[in-house]
Coordinates of C-alpha atoms and ligand atoms in Angstrom, one line a residue:
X1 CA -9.1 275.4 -62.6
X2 CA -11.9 277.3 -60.4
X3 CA -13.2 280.5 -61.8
X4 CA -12.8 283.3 -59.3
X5 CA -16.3 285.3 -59.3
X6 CA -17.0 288.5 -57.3
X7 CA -19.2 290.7 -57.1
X8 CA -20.4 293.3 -54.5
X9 CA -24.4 294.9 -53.4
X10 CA -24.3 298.1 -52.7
X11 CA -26.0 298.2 -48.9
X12 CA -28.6 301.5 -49.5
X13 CA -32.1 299.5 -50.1
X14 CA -34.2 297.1 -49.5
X15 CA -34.0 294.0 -52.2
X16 CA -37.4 293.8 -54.1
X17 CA -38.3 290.8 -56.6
X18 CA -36.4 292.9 -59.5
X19 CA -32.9 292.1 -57.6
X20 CA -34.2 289.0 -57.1
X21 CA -34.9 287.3 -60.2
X22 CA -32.2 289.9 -61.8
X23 CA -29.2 289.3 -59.0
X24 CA -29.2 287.6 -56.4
X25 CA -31.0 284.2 -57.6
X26 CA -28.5 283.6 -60.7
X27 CA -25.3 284.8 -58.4
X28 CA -26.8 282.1 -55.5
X29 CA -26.7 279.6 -58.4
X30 CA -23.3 280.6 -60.1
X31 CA -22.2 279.9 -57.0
X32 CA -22.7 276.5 -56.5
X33 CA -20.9 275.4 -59.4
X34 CA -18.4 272.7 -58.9
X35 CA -15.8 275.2 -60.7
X36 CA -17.2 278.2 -58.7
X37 CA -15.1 280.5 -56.4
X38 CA -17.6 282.8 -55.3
X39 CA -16.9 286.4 -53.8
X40 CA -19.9 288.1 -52.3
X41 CA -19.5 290.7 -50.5
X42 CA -21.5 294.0 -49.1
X43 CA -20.5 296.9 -50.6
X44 CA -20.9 299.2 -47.7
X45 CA -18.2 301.1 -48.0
X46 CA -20.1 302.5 -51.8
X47 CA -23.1 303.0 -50.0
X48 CA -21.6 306.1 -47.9
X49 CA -20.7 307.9 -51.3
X50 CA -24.6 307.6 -51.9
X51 CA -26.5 307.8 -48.9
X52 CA -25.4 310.2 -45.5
X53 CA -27.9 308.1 -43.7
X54 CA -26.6 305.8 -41.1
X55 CA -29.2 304.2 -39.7
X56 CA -30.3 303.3 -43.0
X57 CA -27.4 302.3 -44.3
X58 CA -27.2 299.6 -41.1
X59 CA -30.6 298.4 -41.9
X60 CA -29.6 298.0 -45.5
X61 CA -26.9 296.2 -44.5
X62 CA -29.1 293.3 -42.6
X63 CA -31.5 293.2 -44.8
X64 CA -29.5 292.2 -47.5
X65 CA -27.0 289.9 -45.5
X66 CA -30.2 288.0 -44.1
X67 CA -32.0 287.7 -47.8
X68 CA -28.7 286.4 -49.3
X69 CA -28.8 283.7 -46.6
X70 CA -32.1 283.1 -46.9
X71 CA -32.0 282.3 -50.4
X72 CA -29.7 279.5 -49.8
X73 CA -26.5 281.2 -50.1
X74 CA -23.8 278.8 -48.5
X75 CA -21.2 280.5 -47.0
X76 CA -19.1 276.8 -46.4
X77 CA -18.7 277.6 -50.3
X78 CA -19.2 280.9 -51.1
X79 CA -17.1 283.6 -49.3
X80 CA -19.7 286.0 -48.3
X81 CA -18.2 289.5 -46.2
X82 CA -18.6 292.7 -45.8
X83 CA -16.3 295.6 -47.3
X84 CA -15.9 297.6 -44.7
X85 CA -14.5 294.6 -42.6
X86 CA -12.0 293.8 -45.1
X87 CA -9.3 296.7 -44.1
X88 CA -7.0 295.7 -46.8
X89 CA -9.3 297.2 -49.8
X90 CA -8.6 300.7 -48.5
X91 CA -5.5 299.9 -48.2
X92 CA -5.3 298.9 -51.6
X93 CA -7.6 301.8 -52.7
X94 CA -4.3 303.6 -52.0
X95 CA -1.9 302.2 -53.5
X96 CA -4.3 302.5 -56.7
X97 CA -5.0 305.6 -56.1
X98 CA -1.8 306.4 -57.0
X99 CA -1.4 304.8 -60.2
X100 CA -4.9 305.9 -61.8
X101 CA -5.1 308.3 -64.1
X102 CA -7.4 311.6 -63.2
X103 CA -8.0 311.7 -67.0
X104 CA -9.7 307.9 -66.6
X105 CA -12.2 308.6 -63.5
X106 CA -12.8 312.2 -65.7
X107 CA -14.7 309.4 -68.3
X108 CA -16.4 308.0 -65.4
X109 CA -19.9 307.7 -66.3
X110 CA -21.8 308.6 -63.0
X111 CA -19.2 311.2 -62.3
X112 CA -19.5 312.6 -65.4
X113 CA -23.5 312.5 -65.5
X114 CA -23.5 314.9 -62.1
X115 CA -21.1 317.1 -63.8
X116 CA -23.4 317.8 -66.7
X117 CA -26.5 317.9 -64.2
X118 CA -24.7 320.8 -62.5
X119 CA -23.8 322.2 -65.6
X120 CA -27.2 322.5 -67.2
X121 CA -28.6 324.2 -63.8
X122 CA -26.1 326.7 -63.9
X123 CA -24.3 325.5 -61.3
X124 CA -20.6 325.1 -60.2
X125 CA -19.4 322.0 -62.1
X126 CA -18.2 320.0 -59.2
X127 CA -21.2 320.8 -56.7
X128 CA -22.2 318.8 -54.5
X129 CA -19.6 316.3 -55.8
X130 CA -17.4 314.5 -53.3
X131 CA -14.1 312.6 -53.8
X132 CA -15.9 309.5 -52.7
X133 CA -18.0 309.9 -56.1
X134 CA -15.5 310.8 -58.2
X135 CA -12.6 308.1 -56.7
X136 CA -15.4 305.8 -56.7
X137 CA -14.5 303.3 -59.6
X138 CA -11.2 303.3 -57.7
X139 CA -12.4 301.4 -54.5
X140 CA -14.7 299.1 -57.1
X141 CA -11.3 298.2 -58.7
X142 CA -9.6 297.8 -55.2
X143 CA -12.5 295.1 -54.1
X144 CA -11.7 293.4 -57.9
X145 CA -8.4 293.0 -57.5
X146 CA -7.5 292.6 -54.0
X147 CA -9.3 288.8 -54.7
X148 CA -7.6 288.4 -58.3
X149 CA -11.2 288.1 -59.4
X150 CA -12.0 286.6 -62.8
X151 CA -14.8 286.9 -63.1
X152 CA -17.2 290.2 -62.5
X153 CA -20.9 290.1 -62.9
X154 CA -22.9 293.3 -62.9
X155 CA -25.3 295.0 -64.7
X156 CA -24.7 297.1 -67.6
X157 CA -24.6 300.5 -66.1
X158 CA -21.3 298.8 -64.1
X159 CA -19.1 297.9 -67.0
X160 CA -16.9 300.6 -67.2
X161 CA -16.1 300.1 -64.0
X162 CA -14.6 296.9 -64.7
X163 CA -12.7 298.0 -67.7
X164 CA -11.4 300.9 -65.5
X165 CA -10.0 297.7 -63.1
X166 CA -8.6 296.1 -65.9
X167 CA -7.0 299.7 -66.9
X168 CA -5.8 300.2 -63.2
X169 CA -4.5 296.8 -63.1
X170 CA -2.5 296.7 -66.0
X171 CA -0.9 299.7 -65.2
X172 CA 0.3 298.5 -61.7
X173 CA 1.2 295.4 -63.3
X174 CA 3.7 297.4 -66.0
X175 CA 5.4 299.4 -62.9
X176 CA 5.8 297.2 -60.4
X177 CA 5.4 293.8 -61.9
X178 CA 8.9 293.2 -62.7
X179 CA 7.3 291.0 -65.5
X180 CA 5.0 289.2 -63.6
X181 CA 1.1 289.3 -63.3
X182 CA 0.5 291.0 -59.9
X183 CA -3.2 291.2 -61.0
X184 CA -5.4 289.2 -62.7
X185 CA -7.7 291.4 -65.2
X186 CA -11.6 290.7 -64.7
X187 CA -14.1 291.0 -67.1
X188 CA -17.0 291.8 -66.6
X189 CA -20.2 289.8 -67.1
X190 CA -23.9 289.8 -68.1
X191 CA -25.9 287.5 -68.0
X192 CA -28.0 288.0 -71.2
X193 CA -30.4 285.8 -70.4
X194 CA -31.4 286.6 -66.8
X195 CA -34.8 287.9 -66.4
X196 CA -35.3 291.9 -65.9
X197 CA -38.3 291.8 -64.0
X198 CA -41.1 294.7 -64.9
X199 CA -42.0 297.1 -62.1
X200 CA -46.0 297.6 -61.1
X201 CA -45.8 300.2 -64.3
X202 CA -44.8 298.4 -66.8
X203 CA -41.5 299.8 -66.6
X204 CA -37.9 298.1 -65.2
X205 CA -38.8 297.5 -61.5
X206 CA -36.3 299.6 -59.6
X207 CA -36.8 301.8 -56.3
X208 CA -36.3 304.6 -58.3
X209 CA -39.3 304.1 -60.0
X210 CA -41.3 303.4 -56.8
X211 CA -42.8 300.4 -58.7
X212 CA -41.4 297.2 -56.8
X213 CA -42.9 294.1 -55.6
X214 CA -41.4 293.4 -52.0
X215 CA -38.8 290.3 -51.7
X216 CA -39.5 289.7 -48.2
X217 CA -42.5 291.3 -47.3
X218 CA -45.8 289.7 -45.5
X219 CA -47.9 287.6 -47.9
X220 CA -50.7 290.4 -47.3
X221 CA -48.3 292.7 -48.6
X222 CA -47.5 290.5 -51.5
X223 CA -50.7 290.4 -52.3
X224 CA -51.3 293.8 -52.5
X225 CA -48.4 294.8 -54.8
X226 CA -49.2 292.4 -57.2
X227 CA -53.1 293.7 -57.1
X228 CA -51.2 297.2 -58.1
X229 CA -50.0 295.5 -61.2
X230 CA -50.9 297.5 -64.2
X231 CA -52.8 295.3 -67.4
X232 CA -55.4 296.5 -70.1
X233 CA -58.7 296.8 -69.4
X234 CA -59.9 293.6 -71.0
X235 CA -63.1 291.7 -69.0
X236 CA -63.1 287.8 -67.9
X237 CA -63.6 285.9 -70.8
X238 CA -61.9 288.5 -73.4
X239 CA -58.5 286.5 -74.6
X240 CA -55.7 288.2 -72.8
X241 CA -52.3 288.9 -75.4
X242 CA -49.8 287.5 -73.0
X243 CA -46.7 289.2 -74.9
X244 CA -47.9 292.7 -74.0
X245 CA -48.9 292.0 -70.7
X246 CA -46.3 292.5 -68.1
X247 CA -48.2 290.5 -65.6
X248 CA -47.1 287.0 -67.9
X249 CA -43.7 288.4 -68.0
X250 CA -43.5 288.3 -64.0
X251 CA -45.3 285.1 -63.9
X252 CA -42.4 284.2 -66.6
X253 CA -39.5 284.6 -64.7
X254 CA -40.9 282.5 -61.8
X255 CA -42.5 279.3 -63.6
X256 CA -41.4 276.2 -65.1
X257 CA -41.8 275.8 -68.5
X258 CA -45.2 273.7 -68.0
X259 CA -46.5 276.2 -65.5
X260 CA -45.9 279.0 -68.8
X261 CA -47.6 277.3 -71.1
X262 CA -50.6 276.9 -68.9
X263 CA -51.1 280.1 -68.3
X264 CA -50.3 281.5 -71.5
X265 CA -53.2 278.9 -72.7
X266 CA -55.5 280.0 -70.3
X267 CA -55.0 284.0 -70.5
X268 CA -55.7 283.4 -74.3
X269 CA -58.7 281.5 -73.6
X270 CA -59.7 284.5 -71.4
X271 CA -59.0 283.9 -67.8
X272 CA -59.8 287.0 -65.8
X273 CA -57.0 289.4 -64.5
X274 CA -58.0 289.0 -61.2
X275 CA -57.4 285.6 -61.2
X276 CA -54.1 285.9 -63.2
X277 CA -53.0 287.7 -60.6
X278 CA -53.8 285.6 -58.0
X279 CA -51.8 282.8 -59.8
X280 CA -49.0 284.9 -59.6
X281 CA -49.6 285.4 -56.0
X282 CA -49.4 281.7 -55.7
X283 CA -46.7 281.3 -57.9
X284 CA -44.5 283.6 -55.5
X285 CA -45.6 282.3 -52.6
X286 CA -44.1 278.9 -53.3
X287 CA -40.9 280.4 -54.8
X288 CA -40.5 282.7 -52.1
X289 CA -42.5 281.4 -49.2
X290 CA -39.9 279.6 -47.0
X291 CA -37.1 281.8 -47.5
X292 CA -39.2 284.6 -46.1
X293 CA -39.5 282.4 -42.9
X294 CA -35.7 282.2 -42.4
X295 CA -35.3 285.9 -43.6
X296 CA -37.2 286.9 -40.6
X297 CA -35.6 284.5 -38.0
X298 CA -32.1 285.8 -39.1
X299 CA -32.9 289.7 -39.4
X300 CA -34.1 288.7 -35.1
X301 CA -30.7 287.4 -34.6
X302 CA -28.6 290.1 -35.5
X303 CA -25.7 288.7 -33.6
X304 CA -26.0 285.2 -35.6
X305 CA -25.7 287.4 -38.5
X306 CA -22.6 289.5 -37.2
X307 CA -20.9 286.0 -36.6
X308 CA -21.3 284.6 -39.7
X309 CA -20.0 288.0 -41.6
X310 CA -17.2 288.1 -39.5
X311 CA -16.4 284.3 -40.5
X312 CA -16.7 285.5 -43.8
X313 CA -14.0 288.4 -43.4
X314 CA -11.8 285.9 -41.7
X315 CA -11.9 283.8 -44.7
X316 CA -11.2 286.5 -47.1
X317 CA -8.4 288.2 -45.6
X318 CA -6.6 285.0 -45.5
X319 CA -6.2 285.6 -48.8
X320 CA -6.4 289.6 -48.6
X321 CA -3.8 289.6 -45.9
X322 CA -0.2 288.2 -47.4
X323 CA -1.6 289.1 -50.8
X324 CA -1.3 293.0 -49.9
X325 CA 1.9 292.4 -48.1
X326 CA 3.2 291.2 -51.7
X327 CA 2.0 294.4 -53.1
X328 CA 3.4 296.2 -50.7
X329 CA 6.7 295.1 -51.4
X330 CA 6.2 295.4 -54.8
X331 CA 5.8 299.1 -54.2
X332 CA 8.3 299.7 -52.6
X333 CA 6.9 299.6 -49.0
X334 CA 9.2 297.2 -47.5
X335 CA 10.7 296.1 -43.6
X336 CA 14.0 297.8 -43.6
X337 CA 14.9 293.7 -42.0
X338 CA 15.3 292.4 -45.3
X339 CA 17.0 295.2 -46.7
X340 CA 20.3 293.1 -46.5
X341 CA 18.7 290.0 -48.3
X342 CA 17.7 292.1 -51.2
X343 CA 14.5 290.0 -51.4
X344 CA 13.5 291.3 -54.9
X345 CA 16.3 290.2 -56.8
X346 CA 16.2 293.7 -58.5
X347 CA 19.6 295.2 -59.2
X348 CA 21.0 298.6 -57.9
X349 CA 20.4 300.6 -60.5
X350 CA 24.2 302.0 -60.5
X351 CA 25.3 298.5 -60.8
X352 CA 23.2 297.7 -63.3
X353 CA 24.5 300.7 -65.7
X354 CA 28.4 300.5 -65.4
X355 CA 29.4 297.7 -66.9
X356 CA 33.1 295.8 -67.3
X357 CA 34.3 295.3 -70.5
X358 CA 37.6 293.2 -71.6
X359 CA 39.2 293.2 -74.3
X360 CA 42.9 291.9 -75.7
X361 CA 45.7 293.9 -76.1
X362 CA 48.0 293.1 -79.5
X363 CA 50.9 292.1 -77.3
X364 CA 48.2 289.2 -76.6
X365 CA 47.7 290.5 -72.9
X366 CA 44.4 290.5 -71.3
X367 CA 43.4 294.3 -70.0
X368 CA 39.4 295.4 -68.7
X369 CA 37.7 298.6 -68.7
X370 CA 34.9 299.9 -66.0
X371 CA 32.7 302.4 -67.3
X372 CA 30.3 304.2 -65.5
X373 CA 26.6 304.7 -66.3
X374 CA 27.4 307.3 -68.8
X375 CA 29.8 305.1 -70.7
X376 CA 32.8 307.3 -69.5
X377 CA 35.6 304.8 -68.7
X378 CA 36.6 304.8 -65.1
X379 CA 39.4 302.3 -65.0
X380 CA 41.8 300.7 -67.2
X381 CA 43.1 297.5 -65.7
X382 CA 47.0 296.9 -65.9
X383 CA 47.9 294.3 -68.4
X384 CA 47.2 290.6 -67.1
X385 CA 49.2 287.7 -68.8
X386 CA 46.1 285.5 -69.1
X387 CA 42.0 286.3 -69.3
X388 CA 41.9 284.3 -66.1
X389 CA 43.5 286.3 -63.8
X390 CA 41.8 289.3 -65.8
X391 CA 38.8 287.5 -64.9
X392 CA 39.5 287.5 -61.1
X393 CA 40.6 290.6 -60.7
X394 CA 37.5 292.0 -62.3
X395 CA 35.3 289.4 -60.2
X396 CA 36.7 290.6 -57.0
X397 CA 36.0 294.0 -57.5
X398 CA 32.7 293.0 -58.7
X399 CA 32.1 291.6 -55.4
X400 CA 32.1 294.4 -53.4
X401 CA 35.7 293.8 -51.8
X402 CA 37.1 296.5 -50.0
X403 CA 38.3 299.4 -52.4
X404 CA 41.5 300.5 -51.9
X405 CA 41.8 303.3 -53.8
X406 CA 45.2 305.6 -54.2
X407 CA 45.1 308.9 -55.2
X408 CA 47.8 310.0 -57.7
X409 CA 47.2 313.5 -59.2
X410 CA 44.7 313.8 -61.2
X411 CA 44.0 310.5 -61.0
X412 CA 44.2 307.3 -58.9
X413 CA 44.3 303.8 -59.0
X414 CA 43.3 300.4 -57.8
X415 CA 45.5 298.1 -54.9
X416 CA 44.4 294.8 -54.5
X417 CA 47.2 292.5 -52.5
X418 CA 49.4 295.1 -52.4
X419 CA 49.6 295.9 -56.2
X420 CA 47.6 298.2 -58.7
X421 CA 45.3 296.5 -60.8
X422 CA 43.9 299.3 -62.1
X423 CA 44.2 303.0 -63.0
X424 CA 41.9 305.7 -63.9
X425 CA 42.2 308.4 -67.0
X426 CA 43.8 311.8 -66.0
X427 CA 40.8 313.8 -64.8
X428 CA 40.7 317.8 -65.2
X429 CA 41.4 318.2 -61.3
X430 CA 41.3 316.7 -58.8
X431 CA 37.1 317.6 -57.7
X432 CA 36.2 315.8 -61.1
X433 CA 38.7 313.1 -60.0
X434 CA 36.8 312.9 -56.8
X435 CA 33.6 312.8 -58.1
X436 CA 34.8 309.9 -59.9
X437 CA 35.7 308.1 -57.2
X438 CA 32.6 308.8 -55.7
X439 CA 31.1 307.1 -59.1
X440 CA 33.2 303.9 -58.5
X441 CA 32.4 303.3 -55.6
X442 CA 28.8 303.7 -56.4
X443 CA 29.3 300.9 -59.3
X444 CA 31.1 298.2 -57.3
X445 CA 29.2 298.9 -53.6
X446 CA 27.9 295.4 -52.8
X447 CA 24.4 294.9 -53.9
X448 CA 22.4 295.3 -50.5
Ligands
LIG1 N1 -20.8 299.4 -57.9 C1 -21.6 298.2 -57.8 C2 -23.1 298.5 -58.0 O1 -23.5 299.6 -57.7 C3 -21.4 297.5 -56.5 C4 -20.0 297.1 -56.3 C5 -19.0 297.6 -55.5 C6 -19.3 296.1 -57.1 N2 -17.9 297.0 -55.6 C7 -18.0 296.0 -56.6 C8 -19.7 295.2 -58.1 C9 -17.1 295.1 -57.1 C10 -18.8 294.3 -58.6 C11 -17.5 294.3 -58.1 O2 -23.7 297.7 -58.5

């Protein structure tokens, strides 16, 4: 069985060496895998709740589209799109929508984190805070499930919005599943033992930080990130501690086991910073060097790009497409075509709930009741010699055959060949008799 894995890139930045070594190299590998399913996509749609920018957001959108080519992503395997191409998760987003609790996105983390900002400034608790922000785990769960993902790797500030899918899912599952799995509930994963790269500082390298080393920048520019790298103040020839120097944890994430050792040898034997960090510079070069030069000649052939996405969104909503129109119907959102064919196989609920019951009279004849929903009895059959003919009787009024119903009073009966099969109680008068009719006829109208 192939493992379904998804995951989505919020299109707002530029990737730096953090995403890198923390993202995008162990999704390109995950992918590969003979077992691998792979479900890339850019999350564009995300990036309007954060960013009111659009030429930014289009850049962002490029620039990460060409580095995930670049860096050997095969889109023969992998199924790489973009969100906002992919109609069919707002569609979904919908139908979600209406089956998540307000009380779940209240927990949310991020929405909850503005609330308190506003909050402690005195502000209006929802300022500033759109529905995009606060629906936003919503449309995460929408690109999930829409693919039946298994499998959902993110980082750890991203797990509750998995479990939120799973929550969402489940739900829609119990009301419209009729017992069967509509969606498959993802996990979420992290990979423990990915690298999480340290920033110029010291500390986790992220743009909000402002300490990155570019993915894709010129080798000069390279170069003069990693110069900004922070160490201690240690001359050549001083032994270097290479556990407390963040400048061995970079050159870590990069090198082969070998290539560590070296340099761990030789910092402790007192190689100079300066050239420690043009190892590293070296070290990145090869890793990096060639994929710059294709990252370039995509991001100049933006319509090569726009190709290839649009392949990609092709692919996926082969599977998007008739999956929706499943959950559609499952909703209730149906062709009023097949309204005769009762495609569901569910069961009128009036049907369902009045029910025939037979019993055996002591003179040994063979009599049936109707009662409706409530239990109150309807009909009483006239006595049949045999269960067999009680049988038919009760089969043909089952099937929907024309009613031919006779009023008598208060009450009425039942003709079926020219002779009364059955009869109903007395009613009070003649409107409750009426209604009663009205009941039957509900019961034994044929099913759609
Ligand atoms: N919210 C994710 C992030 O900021 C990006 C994302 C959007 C995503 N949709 C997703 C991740 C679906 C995994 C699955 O990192």
């Amino acid at each position: 069985m192939t493992t379904r894995i998804l995951t989505g890139i919020t299109t707002t930045g530029t990737p730096h060496l953090g995403n890198y070594a923390g993202a995008i190299r162990p999704a390109i590998v995950a992918s590969r895998a003979a077992d691998a399913d792979s479900f890339y996509f850019l999350a564009d749609y995300h990036a309007l709740i954060k960013c009111d920018e659009p030429a930014r957001i289009q850049r962002s959108r490029l620039e990460i589209a060409a580095t995930w080519l670049a860096l050997g992503l095969d889109t023969n395997k992998a199924t790489f799109y973009r969100q906002s191409d992919i109609p069919e998760i707002t569609e979904l987003c919908w139908l979600l929508t209406c089956v998540a609790g307000k009380g779940l996105l209240n927990r949310a983390h991020a929405y909850k984190a503005s609330v308190d900002k506003n909050v402690e400034q005195g502000e209006d608790p929802d300022a500033g805070i759109t529905m995009g922000l606060f629906s936003y785990p919503v449309l995460m769960a929408a690109d999930i499930l829409l693919f039946n993902a298994h499998k959902v790797p993110v980082g750890r500030d991203q797990i509750q919005h998995v479990e939120m899918a799973r929550d969402i899912a489940q739900r829609f599952n119990h009301l419209f599943g009729n017992g069967k799995e509509l969606f498959t509930l993802p996990e979420a994963v992290i990979e423990e033992d990915v690298a999480t790269l340290p920033g110029l500082d010291g500390r986790k390298m992220s743009k909000s930080y402002d300490n990155t080393i570019p993915l894709f920048g010129s080798a000069k520019q390279l170069k003069e990130a990693v110069a900004r790298v922070v160490t201690d103040s240690r001359l050549p020839g001083e032994p270097k501690d290479p556990d407390s120097a963040h400048l061995f944890t970079l050159y870590q994430a990069f090198a082969a086991p070998t290539q560590q050792a070296d340099f761990r040898a030789e910092l402790v034997a007192g190689m100079a910073w300066g050239e420690a960090k043009q190892r590293l510079c070296q070290l990145l070069e090869a890793e990096l060097g060639e994929a710059r030069e294709r990252y370039h000649a995509l991001i100049a052939r933006p319509a090569d790009l726009e190709d290839i996405l649009m392949a990609g969104a092709a692919k996926a909503r082969k599977i998007a497409t008739p999956f929706l129109g499943e959950l559609r119907e499952a909703v209730g959102l149906r062709s009023f075509r097949s309204q005769t064919a009762n495609a569901t196989g569910e069961k009128k609920k009036a049907g369902k709930s009045a029910r025939f019951v037979s019993f055996r009279e002591d003179d040994g004849s063979f009599r049936f009741r109707l009662l409706d929903a409530a239990g109150e009895q309807l009909l009483l059959s006239a006595p049949f010699a045999d269960g067999k003919a009680a049988g038919q009787v009760c089969k043909r009024l089952q099937a929907g055959d024309a009613l031919e119903v006779r009023e008598q009073g208060v009450s009425f009966g039942i003709w079926l060949d020219g002779e009364c099969v059955a009869s109903s109680p007395e009613f009070a008068d003649t409107a409750a008799r009426d209604a009663a009719i009205v009941r039957l006829r509900e019961a034994l109208a044929p099913q759609e």
